[in-house]
Amino acid sequence: MLVLGAFVVAATAFGQTAAIGRTWAIAEPDALSEIEARVTQQPKSVADRFGPREKWSAMQSAALGVARANRKRTVVPFHTLDFEIRLPNGKLLYPKGYTFNPLSYVSMPQRLVVVHPRDLDWAIGQARASDWILLAGGHAETVDPIAIGERISRPLFVLEERVRDRLNLSVAPVIVAQVGQRLEVTEFALERMDAATMNTPAHATNLR
């Protein structure tokens, strides 16, 4: 009986390690080694293929005019569903076309400070630590928001067309803040430097 048990154990151990039938070496290279080899063949940077970053389409801000007068107005950012929402059991919760005010359910703790790049110094002076500074387009100057943000140690954002349209913005500088269940939009008419001053090297340096 002991011999039979030993034979079974030995056979089991042999079965776990032995190969039955013909075997072949793996022809495919190790996936990780192949990836590492290809990485070493790639250039360290592909930025040159895409040109200057400020020219990228993702860096192009929505255009706004220049505020000519101080003005304050309110906006209710209504949203209309373009699809229906149902509960897991199939019961309809909100139909397609349902319109509601998101500010009835959520709050916007930060303000949006929207400026053209030439008014960035003004925005920095106005913005609180929690505020978002958005750069608007519509002028000849092209800037790199990422590079400027790194220089001033503060993140900058581009004004997207959908945000501009949603808030019904037409000019800048403007500060958008939540007041109750509405957004208060305050436009500022700033005193402008003359064209000669705007083209000085010092002013250009501030935008780099």
CSV table of C-alpha atoms in Angstrom, one decimal:
chain,number,residue,atom,x,y,z
A,1,MET,CA,0.0,0.0,0.0
A,2,LEU,CA,2.8,2.3,0.9
A,3,VAL,CA,4.5,1.5,-2.4
A,4,LEU,CA,1.4,2.2,-4.3
A,5,GLY,CA,1.0,5.6,-2.6
A,6,ALA,CA,4.6,6.5,-3.3
A,7,PHE,CA,4.1,5.6,-6.9
A,8,VAL,CA,1.0,7.9,-7.2
A,9,VAL,CA,2.9,10.8,-5.6
A,10,ALA,CA,5.9,10.2,-7.9
A,11,ALA,CA,3.6,10.0,-10.9
A,12,THR,CA,1.9,13.2,-9.9
A,13,ALA,CA,5.1,15.1,-9.4
A,14,PHE,CA,6.4,13.8,-12.8
A,15,GLY,CA,3.2,14.9,-14.4
A,16,GLN,CA,3.6,18.4,-13.1
A,17,THR,CA,7.0,18.8,-14.6
A,18,ALA,CA,7.2,16.6,-17.6
A,19,ALA,CA,6.3,17.6,-21.2
A,20,ILE,CA,4.1,15.3,-23.2
A,21,GLY,CA,4.3,15.5,-27.0
A,22,ARG,CA,6.5,17.7,-29.2
A,23,THR,CA,7.5,21.2,-28.1
A,24,TRP,CA,8.8,24.2,-29.9
A,25,ALA,CA,10.7,27.3,-28.7
A,26,ILE,CA,8.7,30.6,-28.6
A,27,ALA,CA,9.4,32.4,-31.8
A,28,GLU,CA,7.9,35.8,-30.8
A,29,PRO,CA,10.2,38.2,-29.0
A,30,ASP,CA,9.4,39.2,-25.4
A,31,ALA,CA,6.7,42.0,-25.6
A,32,LEU,CA,8.4,44.2,-23.0
A,33,SER,CA,11.8,43.9,-24.6
A,34,GLU,CA,10.3,44.8,-28.0
A,35,ILE,CA,8.6,47.9,-26.5
A,36,GLU,CA,11.8,49.0,-24.8
A,37,ALA,CA,13.8,48.5,-28.0
A,38,ARG,CA,11.4,50.6,-30.0
A,39,VAL,CA,11.4,53.3,-27.4
A,40,THR,CA,15.2,53.7,-27.8
A,41,GLN,CA,14.7,54.3,-31.5
A,42,GLN,CA,12.3,57.1,-31.1
A,43,PRO,CA,13.4,60.8,-30.9
A,44,LYS,CA,13.5,62.3,-27.4
A,45,SER,CA,11.0,64.9,-28.5
A,46,VAL,CA,8.5,65.1,-31.3
A,47,ALA,CA,7.6,68.7,-30.6
A,48,ASP,CA,9.4,69.9,-33.7
A,49,ARG,CA,7.0,68.0,-35.9
A,50,PHE,CA,4.0,70.0,-34.7
A,51,GLY,CA,5.6,73.5,-34.8
A,52,PRO,CA,5.4,76.2,-32.0
A,53,ARG,CA,3.0,75.2,-29.3
A,54,GLU,CA,1.2,78.6,-29.5
A,55,LYS,CA,0.2,77.6,-33.0
A,56,TRP,CA,-1.5,74.4,-32.1
A,57,SER,CA,-5.3,74.3,-32.7
A,58,ALA,CA,-5.8,73.2,-29.1
A,59,MET,CA,-4.2,76.4,-27.9
A,60,GLN,CA,-6.5,78.7,-30.0
A,61,SER,CA,-8.9,80.7,-27.8
A,62,ALA,CA,-12.4,81.8,-28.7
A,63,ALA,CA,-12.4,85.4,-29.9
A,64,LEU,CA,-13.8,88.2,-27.8
A,65,GLY,CA,-14.0,91.9,-28.4
A,66,VAL,CA,-12.7,94.6,-26.1
A,67,ALA,CA,-15.0,96.0,-23.3
A,68,ARG,CA,-15.6,99.7,-23.9
A,69,ALA,CA,-17.7,100.3,-20.8
A,70,ASN,CA,-18.1,98.9,-17.3
A,71,ARG,CA,-21.2,96.7,-17.2
A,72,LYS,CA,-22.8,94.1,-15.0
A,73,ARG,CA,-25.4,91.6,-16.0
A,74,THR,CA,-26.7,88.1,-14.9
A,75,VAL,CA,-26.9,84.9,-16.9
A,76,VAL,CA,-28.8,81.7,-16.0
A,77,PRO,CA,-26.8,78.8,-17.6
A,78,PHE,CA,-29.7,76.6,-18.6
A,79,HIS,CA,-28.9,73.2,-20.0
A,80,THR,CA,-31.1,71.1,-22.2
A,81,LEU,CA,-30.7,67.3,-22.2
A,82,ASP,CA,-30.1,65.9,-25.7
A,83,PHE,CA,-30.8,62.4,-24.4
A,84,GLU,CA,-33.2,60.8,-21.9
A,85,ILE,CA,-32.1,59.5,-18.5
A,86,ARG,CA,-33.6,56.3,-17.1
A,87,LEU,CA,-33.3,54.5,-13.8
A,88,PRO,CA,-31.8,51.0,-13.7
A,89,ASN,CA,-35.3,49.6,-13.6
A,90,GLY,CA,-36.2,51.4,-16.9
A,91,LYS,CA,-38.3,54.1,-15.4
A,92,LEU,CA,-37.9,57.4,-17.1
A,93,LEU,CA,-36.3,60.0,-14.8
A,94,TYR,CA,-35.6,62.9,-17.2
A,95,PRO,CA,-36.9,63.0,-20.8
A,96,LYS,CA,-34.9,64.2,-23.7
A,97,GLY,CA,-35.3,68.0,-24.0
A,98,TYR,CA,-35.6,68.5,-20.3
A,99,THR,CA,-34.2,72.0,-19.4
A,100,PHE,CA,-32.7,72.8,-16.0
A,101,ASN,CA,-30.4,75.2,-14.2
A,102,PRO,CA,-27.2,73.3,-13.1
A,103,LEU,CA,-26.6,75.9,-10.4
A,104,SER,CA,-29.7,74.6,-8.6
A,105,TYR,CA,-27.8,71.5,-7.8
A,106,VAL,CA,-24.1,72.4,-7.8
A,107,SER,CA,-22.0,75.5,-7.0
A,108,MET,CA,-19.1,77.1,-8.7
A,109,PRO,CA,-16.6,78.1,-5.9
A,110,GLN,CA,-14.2,79.7,-8.3
A,111,ARG,CA,-14.6,82.8,-10.4
A,112,LEU,CA,-13.7,82.9,-14.1
A,113,VAL,CA,-11.4,85.8,-15.0
A,114,VAL,CA,-11.4,86.1,-18.8
A,115,VAL,CA,-8.9,88.5,-20.4
A,116,HIS,CA,-6.9,89.0,-23.6
A,117,PRO,CA,-3.2,88.1,-23.2
A,118,ARG,CA,-2.2,91.8,-23.1
A,119,ASP,CA,-4.4,92.3,-19.9
A,120,LEU,CA,-2.8,89.4,-18.1
A,121,ASP,CA,-1.2,91.6,-15.5
A,122,TRP,CA,-4.6,93.1,-14.6
A,123,ALA,CA,-6.1,89.6,-14.3
A,124,ILE,CA,-3.3,88.4,-11.9
A,125,GLY,CA,-4.0,91.4,-9.8
A,126,GLN,CA,-7.7,90.7,-9.7
A,127,ALA,CA,-7.8,86.9,-9.4
A,128,ARG,CA,-8.0,85.1,-6.1
A,129,ALA,CA,-6.0,82.0,-5.5
A,130,SER,CA,-9.0,79.8,-6.3
A,131,ASP,CA,-10.0,81.7,-9.5
A,132,TRP,CA,-9.4,80.5,-13.0
A,133,ILE,CA,-7.8,82.8,-15.5
A,134,LEU,CA,-8.9,82.2,-19.1
A,135,LEU,CA,-7.2,83.7,-22.1
A,136,ALA,CA,-9.4,85.0,-24.9
A,137,GLY,CA,-8.5,85.3,-28.6
A,138,GLY,CA,-9.4,87.8,-31.2
A,139,HIS,CA,-6.1,89.8,-31.4
A,140,ALA,CA,-3.0,89.5,-33.4
A,141,GLU,CA,-0.8,88.3,-30.5
A,142,THR,CA,-0.2,84.6,-30.2
A,143,VAL,CA,0.9,83.3,-26.8
A,144,ASP,CA,1.7,80.0,-25.1
A,145,PRO,CA,-0.6,79.7,-22.1
A,146,ILE,CA,1.4,76.8,-20.7
A,147,ALA,CA,4.7,78.6,-20.9
A,148,ILE,CA,3.2,81.8,-19.4
A,149,GLY,CA,1.6,79.8,-16.6
A,150,GLU,CA,4.9,78.2,-15.7
A,151,ARG,CA,6.5,81.6,-15.6
A,152,ILE,CA,3.9,83.1,-13.3
A,153,SER,CA,3.5,79.9,-11.3
A,154,ARG,CA,-0.2,79.8,-12.0
A,155,PRO,CA,-2.2,77.6,-14.4
A,156,LEU,CA,-3.8,79.4,-17.3
A,157,PHE,CA,-6.6,78.2,-19.5
A,158,VAL,CA,-7.8,78.9,-23.0
A,159,LEU,CA,-11.4,80.2,-23.5
A,160,GLU,CA,-13.3,77.5,-25.4
A,161,GLU,CA,-16.1,78.5,-27.8
A,162,ARG,CA,-18.6,76.4,-25.9
A,163,VAL,CA,-17.9,78.2,-22.7
A,164,ARG,CA,-18.0,81.6,-24.5
A,165,ASP,CA,-21.4,80.7,-26.0
A,166,ARG,CA,-22.8,79.2,-22.8
A,167,LEU,CA,-22.0,82.3,-20.8
A,168,ASN,CA,-23.0,84.6,-23.7
A,169,LEU,CA,-19.6,86.4,-23.5
A,170,SER,CA,-18.8,89.0,-26.2
A,171,VAL,CA,-16.0,91.2,-24.7
A,172,ALA,CA,-13.1,91.0,-22.2
A,173,PRO,CA,-11.9,91.6,-19.6
A,174,VAL,CA,-14.8,90.0,-17.7
A,175,ILE,CA,-15.2,88.3,-14.4
A,176,VAL,CA,-17.9,85.6,-14.0
A,177,ALA,CA,-19.0,84.7,-10.5
A,178,GLN,CA,-21.9,82.7,-9.1
A,179,VAL,CA,-24.5,84.7,-7.1
A,180,GLY,CA,-27.3,82.5,-5.8
A,181,GLN,CA,-28.5,80.4,-8.8
A,182,ARG,CA,-27.3,82.9,-11.4
A,183,LEU,CA,-24.0,83.9,-12.8
A,184,GLU,CA,-23.0,87.5,-12.5
A,185,VAL,CA,-21.0,88.8,-15.4
A,186,THR,CA,-19.0,92.0,-14.8
A,187,GLU,CA,-17.3,93.6,-17.8
A,188,PHE,CA,-14.4,96.1,-17.3
A,189,ALA,CA,-13.3,98.9,-19.6
A,190,LEU,CA,-9.5,99.3,-18.9
A,191,GLU,CA,-7.4,102.3,-19.8
A,192,ARG,CA,-5.3,101.2,-22.7
A,193,MET,CA,-1.7,102.0,-23.5
A,194,ASP,CA,-1.0,103.7,-26.8
A,195,ALA,CA,0.2,101.6,-29.8
A,196,ALA,CA,3.8,102.7,-29.4
A,197,THR,CA,3.9,101.5,-25.8
A,198,MET,CA,2.2,98.2,-26.7
A,199,ASN,CA,5.0,97.5,-29.2
A,200,THR,CA,7.9,98.0,-26.8
A,201,PRO,CA,10.2,95.1,-26.1
A,202,ALA,CA,9.3,95.3,-22.4
A,203,HIS,CA,5.6,94.7,-23.1
A,204,ALA,CA,6.4,91.9,-25.5
A,205,THR,CA,8.5,90.2,-22.8
A,206,ASN,CA,5.6,90.1,-20.5
A,207,LEU,CA,3.6,88.0,-23.0
A,208,ARG,CA,6.3,85.3,-23.5
